[in-house]
Short mmCIF file of C-alpha atoms and ligand atoms in Angstrom, two decimals:
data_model
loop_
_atom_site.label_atom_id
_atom_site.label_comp_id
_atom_site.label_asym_id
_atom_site.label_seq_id
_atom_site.Cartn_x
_atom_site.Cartn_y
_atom_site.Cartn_z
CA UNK A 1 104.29 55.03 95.69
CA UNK A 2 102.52 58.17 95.36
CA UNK A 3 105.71 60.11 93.68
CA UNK A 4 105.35 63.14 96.55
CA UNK A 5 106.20 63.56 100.19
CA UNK A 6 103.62 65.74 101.85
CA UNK A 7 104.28 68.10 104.95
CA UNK A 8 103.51 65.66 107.67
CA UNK A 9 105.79 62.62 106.15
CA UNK A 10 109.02 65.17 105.73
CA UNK A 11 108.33 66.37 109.29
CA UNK A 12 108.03 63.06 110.29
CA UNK A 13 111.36 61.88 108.17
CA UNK A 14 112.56 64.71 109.80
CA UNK A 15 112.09 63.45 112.95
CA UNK A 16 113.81 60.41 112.71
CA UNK A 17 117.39 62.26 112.30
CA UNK A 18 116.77 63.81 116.08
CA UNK A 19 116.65 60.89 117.95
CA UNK A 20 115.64 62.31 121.38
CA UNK A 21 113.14 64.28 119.44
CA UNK A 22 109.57 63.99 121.25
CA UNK A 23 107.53 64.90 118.26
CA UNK A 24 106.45 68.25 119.92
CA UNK A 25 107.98 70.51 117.74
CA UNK A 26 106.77 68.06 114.43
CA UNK A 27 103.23 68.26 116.26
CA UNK A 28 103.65 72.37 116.38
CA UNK A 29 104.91 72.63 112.75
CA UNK A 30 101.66 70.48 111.65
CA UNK A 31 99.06 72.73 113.47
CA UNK A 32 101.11 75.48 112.10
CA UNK A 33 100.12 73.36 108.39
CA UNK A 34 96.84 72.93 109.28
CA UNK A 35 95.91 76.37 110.49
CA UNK A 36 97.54 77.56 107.18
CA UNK A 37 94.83 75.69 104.87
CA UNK A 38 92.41 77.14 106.80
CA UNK A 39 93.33 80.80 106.33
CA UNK A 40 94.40 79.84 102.78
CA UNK A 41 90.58 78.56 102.18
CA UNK A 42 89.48 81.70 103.55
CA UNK A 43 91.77 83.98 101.40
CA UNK A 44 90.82 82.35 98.26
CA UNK A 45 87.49 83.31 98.32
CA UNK A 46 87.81 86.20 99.58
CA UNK A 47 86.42 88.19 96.99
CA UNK A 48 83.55 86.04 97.11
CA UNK A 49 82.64 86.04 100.50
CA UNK A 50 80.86 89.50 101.48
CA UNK A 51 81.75 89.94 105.29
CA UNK A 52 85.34 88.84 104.75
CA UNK A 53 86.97 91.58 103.50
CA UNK A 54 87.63 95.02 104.05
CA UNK A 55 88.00 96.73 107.50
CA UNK A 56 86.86 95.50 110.83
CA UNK A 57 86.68 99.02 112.18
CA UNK A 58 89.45 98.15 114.53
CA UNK A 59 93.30 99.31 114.62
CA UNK A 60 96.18 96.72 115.88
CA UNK A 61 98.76 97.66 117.94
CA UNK A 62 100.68 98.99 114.65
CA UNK A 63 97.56 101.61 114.47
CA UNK A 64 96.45 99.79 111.15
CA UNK A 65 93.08 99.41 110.58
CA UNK A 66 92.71 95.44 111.18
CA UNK A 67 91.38 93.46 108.01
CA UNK A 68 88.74 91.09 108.77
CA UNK A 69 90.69 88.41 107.19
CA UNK A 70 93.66 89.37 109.81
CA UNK A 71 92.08 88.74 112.44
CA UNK A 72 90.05 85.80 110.83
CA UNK A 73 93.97 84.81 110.51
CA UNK A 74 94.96 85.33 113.91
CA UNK A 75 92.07 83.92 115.31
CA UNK A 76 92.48 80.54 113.52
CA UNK A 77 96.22 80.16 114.20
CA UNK A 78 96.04 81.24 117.98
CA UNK A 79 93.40 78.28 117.94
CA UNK A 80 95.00 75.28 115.77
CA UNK A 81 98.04 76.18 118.41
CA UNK A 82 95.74 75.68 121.19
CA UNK A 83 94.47 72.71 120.41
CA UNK A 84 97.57 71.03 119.32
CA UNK A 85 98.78 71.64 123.35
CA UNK A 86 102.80 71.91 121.40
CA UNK A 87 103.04 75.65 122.49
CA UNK A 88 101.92 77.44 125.89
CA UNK A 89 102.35 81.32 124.60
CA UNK A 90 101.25 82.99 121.11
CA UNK A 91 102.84 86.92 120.31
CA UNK A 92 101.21 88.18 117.61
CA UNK A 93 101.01 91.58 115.55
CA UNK A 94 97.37 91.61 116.19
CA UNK A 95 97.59 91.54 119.89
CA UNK A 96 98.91 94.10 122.08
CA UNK A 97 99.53 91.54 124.90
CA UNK A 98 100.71 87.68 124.65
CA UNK A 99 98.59 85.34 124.62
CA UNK A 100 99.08 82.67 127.11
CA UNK A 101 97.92 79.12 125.93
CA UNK A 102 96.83 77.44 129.57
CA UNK A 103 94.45 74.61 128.10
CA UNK A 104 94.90 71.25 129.78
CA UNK A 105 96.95 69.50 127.15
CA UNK A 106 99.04 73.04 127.08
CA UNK A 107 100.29 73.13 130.71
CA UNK A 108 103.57 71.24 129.92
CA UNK A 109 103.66 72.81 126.58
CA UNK A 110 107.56 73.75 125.80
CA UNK A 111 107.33 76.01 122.64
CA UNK A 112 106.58 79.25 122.00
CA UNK A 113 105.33 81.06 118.76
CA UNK A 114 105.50 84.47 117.70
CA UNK A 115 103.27 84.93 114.22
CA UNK A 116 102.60 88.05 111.61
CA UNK A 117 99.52 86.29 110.81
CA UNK A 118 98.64 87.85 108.36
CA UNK A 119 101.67 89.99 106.71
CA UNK A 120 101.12 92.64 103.55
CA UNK A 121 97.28 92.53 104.57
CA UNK A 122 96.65 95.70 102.67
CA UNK A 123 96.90 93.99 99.81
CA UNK A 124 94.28 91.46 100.37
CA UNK A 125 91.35 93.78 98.55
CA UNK A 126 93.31 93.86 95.83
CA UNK A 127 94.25 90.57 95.35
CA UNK A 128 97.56 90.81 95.73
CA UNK A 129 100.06 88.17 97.49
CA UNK A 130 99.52 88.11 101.56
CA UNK A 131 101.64 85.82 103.59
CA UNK A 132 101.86 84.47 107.51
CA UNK A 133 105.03 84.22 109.21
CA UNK A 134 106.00 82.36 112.53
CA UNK A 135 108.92 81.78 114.54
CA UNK A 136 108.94 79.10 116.94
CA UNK A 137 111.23 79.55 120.19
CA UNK A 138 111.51 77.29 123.52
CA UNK A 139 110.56 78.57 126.93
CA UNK A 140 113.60 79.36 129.12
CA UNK A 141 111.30 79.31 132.11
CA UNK A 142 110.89 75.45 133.91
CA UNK A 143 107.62 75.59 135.38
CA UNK A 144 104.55 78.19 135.65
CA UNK A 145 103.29 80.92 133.32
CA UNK A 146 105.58 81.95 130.50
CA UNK A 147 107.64 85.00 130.88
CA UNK A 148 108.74 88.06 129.09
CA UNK A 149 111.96 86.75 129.02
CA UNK A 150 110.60 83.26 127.52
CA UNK A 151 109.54 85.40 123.85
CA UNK A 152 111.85 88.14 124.34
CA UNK A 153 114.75 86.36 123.07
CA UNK A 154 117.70 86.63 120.40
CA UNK A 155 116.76 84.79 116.50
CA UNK A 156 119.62 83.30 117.42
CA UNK A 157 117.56 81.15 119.93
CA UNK A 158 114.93 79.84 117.66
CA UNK A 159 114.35 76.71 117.02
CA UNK A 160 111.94 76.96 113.54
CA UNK A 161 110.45 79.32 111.76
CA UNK A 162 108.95 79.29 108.47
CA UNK A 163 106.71 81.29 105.97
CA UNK A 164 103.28 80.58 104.40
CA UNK A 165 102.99 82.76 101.03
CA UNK A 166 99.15 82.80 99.47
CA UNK A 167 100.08 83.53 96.21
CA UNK A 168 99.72 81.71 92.59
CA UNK A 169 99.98 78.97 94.51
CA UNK A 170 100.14 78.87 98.25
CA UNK A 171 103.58 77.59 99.76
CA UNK A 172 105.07 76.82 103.07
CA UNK A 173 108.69 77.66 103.62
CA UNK A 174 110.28 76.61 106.81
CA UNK A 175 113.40 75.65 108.83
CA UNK A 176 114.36 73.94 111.85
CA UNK A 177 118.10 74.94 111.47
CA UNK A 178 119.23 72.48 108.92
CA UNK A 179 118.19 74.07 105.72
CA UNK A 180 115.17 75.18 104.33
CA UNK A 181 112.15 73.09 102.27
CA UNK A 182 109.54 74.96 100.49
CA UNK A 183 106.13 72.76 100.06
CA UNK A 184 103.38 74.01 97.72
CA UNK A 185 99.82 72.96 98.37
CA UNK A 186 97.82 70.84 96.45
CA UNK A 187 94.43 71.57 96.92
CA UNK A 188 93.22 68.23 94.77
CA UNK A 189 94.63 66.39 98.37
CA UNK A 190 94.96 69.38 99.99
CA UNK A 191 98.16 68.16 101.62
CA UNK A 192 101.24 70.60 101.48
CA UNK A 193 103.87 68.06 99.32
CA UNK A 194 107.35 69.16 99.11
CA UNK A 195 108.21 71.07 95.97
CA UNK A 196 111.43 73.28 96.91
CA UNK A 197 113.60 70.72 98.80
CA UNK A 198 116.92 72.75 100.31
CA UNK A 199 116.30 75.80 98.99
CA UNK A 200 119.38 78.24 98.13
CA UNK A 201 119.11 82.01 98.00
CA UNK A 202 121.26 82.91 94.67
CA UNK A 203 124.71 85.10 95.84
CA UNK A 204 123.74 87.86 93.56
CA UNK A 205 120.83 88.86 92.21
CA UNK A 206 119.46 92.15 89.62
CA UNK A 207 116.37 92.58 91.92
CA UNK A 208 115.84 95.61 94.60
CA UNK A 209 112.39 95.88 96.16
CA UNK A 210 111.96 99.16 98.51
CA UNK A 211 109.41 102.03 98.67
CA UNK A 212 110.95 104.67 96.99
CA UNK A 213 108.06 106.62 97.91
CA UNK A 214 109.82 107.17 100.92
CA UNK A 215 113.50 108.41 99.22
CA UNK A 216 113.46 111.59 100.33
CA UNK A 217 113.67 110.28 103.60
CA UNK A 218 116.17 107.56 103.13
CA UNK A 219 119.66 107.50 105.46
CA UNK A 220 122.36 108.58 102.31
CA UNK A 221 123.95 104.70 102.38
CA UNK A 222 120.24 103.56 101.50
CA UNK A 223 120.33 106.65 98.47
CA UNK A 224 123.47 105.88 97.29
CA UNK A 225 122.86 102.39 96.83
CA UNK A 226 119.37 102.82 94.86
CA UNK A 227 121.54 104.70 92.61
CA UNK A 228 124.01 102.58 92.26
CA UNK A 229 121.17 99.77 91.74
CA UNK A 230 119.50 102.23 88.75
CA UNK A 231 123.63 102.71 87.10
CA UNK A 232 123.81 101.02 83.66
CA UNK A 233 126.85 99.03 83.70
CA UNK A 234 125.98 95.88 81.30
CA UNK A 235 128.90 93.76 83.25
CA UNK A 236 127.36 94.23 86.55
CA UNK A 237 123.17 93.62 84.48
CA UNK A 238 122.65 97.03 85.65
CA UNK A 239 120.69 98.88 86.00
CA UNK A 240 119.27 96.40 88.36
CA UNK A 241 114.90 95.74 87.88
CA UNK A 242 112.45 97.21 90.66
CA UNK A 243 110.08 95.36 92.30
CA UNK A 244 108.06 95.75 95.37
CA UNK A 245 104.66 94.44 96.10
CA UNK A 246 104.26 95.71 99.72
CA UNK A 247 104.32 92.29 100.98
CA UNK A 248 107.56 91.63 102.70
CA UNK A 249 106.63 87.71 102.58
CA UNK A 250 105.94 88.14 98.63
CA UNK A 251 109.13 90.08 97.80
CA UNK A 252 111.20 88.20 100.14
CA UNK A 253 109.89 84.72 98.78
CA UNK A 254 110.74 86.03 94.89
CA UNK A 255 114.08 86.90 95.90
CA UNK A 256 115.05 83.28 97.90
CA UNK A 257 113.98 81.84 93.90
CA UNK A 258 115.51 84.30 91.77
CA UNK A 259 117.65 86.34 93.98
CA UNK A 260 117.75 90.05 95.20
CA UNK A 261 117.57 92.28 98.09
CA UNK A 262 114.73 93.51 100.36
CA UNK A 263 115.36 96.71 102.13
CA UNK A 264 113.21 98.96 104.65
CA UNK A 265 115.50 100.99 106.16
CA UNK A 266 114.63 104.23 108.80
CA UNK A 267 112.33 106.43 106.96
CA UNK A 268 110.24 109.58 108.45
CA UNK A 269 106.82 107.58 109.40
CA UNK A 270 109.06 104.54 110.73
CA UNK A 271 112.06 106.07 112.24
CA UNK A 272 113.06 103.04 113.93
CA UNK A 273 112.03 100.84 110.32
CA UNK A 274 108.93 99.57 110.20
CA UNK A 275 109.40 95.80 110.17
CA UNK A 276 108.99 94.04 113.78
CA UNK A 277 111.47 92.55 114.99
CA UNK A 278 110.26 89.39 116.98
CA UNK A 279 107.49 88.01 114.37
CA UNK A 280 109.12 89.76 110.90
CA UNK A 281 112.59 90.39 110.81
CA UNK A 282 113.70 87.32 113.14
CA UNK A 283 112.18 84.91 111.38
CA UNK A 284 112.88 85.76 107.90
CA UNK A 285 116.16 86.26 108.99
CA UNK A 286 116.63 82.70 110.12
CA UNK A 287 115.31 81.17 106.77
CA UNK A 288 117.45 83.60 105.01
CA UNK A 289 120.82 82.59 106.25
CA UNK A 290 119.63 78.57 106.56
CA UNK A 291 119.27 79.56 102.85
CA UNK A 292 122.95 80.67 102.19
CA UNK A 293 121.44 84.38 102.26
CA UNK A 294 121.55 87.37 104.61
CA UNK A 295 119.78 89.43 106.93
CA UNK A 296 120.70 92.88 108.48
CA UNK A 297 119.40 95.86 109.83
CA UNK A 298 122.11 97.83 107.67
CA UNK A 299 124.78 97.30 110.25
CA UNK A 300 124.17 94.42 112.85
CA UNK A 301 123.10 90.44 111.91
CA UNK A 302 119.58 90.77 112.65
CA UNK A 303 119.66 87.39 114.59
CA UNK A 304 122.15 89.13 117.01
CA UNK A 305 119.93 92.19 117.80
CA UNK A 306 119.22 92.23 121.44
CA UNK A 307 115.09 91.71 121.57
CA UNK A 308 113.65 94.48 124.40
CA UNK A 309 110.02 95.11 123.34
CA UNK A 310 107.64 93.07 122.17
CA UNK A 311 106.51 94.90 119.19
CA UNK A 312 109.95 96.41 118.29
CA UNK A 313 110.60 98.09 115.22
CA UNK A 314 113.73 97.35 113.05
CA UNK A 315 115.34 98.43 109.80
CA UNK A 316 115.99 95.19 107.68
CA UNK A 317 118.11 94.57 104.50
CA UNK A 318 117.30 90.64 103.46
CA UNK A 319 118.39 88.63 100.63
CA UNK A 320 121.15 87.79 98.68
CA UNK A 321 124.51 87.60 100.57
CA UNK A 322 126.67 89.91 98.18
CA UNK A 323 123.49 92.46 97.38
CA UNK A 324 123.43 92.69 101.26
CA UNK A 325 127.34 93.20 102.07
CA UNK A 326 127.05 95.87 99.21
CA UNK A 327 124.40 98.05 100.72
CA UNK A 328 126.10 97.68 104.10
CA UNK A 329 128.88 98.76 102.46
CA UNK A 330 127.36 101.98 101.50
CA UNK A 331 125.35 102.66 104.43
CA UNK A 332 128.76 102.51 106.58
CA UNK A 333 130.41 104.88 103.78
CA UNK A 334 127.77 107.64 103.94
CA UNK A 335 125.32 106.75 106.88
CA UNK A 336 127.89 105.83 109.72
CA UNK A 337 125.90 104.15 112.80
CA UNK A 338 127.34 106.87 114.62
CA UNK A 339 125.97 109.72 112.61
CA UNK A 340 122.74 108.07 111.73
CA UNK A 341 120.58 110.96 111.43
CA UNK A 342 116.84 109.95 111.61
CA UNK A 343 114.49 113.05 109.19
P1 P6P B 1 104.91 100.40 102.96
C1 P6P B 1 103.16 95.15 105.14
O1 P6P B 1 102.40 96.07 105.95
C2 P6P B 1 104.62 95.34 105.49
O2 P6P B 1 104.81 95.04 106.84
C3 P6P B 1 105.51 94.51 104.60
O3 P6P B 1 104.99 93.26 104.31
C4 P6P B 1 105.65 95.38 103.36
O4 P6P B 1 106.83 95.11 102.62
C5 P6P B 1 105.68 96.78 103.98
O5 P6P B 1 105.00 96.69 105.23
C6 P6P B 1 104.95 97.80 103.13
O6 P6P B 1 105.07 99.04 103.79
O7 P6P B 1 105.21 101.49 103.98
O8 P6P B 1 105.94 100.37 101.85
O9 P6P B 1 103.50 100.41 102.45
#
């Protein structure tokens, strides 16, 4: 016995519990593994490699300058989807448009996936954590080209979706709806073997991680609770400890371990929040509450927001259940949906 259960076997264990389960989805979630050692190959030698960092003199359809490693990213996950023929449409942050996957094994492909391929990318000359995310959906449509109604659905409707954080170690985080497994790569095998097996967000937490670069700006609930969050009140381990690394995967991942709360609300360069909704917010979202956690955009379940655009912006406070329920609480004391006043 080799004392670990790698990605493929748990998918595959997985399997067994669905019994009219194909093995498309398990054959999606292991490109989506595969692709990942690729771009976490890439990212470790990043600073090693001349051409592969630093800008590619392009801007996505956020208007950030693309890093050659995100598009290195996209490039290599659009393609280990491709050639798995499991998924027939791609959405990504680094392309305006979808892609539609219409190889010959893809035709009758059922899934779709919507990626940040490469989230907190800024970070990536610096050495800092950098993560992918993905969320996997099924096509409503029967027959033809996917639609915009096939991506442009509720996180309610998803069917997986998972994290991969390139960090101290790289790990893959995912769910298919019945909990959430966290597998950290060995790179002696190189074989993702499961390391966080139904992973639990703590209730509570003493960590906040937001820009406060950007208080001045800040709806009043969002103010209010910072300071509340800096109080000292030794019962309640306040004041609470600040931490934000400008990856959302990184901060978000830290929290599900040790507890904590996420937040970035409305603020005057992202009146509508910065965070996308489809390939960001939904996802996370998922894995939070699989994880006992919770996910809102200061008022509404994110999972219930209605999806319109393909690139649309949300506010999103993530983490630990009663950290969340707290800052809602404030925002509907002193920013009231009704009288949300964007700066
Ligand atoms: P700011 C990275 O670009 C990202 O989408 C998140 O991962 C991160 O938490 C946030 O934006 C950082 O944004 O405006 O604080 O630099």
């Amino acid at each position: 016995m080799s004392g670990f259960v790698t990605l493929g076997q748990f998918i595959i264990e997985k399997q067994a519990e669905f019994p009219y389960a194909k093995g498309e989805l398990s054959r999606l979630l292991r490109d989506i593994g595969i692709a990942a050692k690729v771009v976490n190959r890439e990212i470790n030698k990043a600073g090693l490699v001349n051409d592969i960092l630093g800008d590619v003199g392009t801007v996505n359809v956020q208007g950030e300058m693309q890093k050659k490693l995100d598009v290195y990213a996209n490039d290599h996950f659009i393609g280990a989807l491709t050639s798995g023929g499991e998924c027939c449409m791609v959405v990504s942050e680094e392309n305006e448009e979808v892609n539609h996957i219409e190889s010959p094994v893809s035709k009758n492909a059922k899934y779709i996936v919507a990626i940040d391929p490469l989230d907190g990318s800024s970070n990536i000359d610096v050495n800092v954590a950098v993560g992918t995310i993905f969320s996997i959906y099924r096509r409503k449509s029967v027959e033809g080209r996917p639609t915009m109604e096939d991506v442009l659905q509720k996180g309610t409707e998803q069917v997986a979706a998972g994290y991969i954080v390139y960090g101290s170690s790289t790990m893959l985080v995912y769910t298919t709806g019945c909990g959430v497994n966290g597998f950290t790569l060995d790179p002696s095998i190189g074989e993702f073997c499961l390391s966080h097996p139904n992973m639990k967000i703590p209730k509570d937490g003493t960590i906040y991680s937001i820009n406060e670069g950007n208080y001045k700006c800040f709806p009043d609930g969002v103010k209010k609770y910072i300071k509340y969050c800096q109080e000292e009140d030794p019962a309640t381990h306040r004041p609470y400890t600040s931490r934000y690394i400008g990856s959302m995967i990184a901060d978000l991942h830290r929290n599900m371990i040790k507890g904590g709360i996420y937040i970035y609300p409305t603020t005057a360069h992202a009146p509508q929040g910065k965070l996308r909704l489809v390939y960001e917010c939904n996802p996370m979202a998922f894995i939070l509450e699989q994880a006992g956690g919770r996910a809102t955009n200061g008022y509404q379940r994110i999972l219930d927001m209605e999806v319109t655009e393909l690139h649309q912006r949300a506010s999103i406070f993530a983490g630990s259940e009663n950290m969340v329920l707290l800052a809602e609480e404030y925002m509907r004391q002193y920013s009231p949906l009704e009288k949300a006043v964007l700066c």
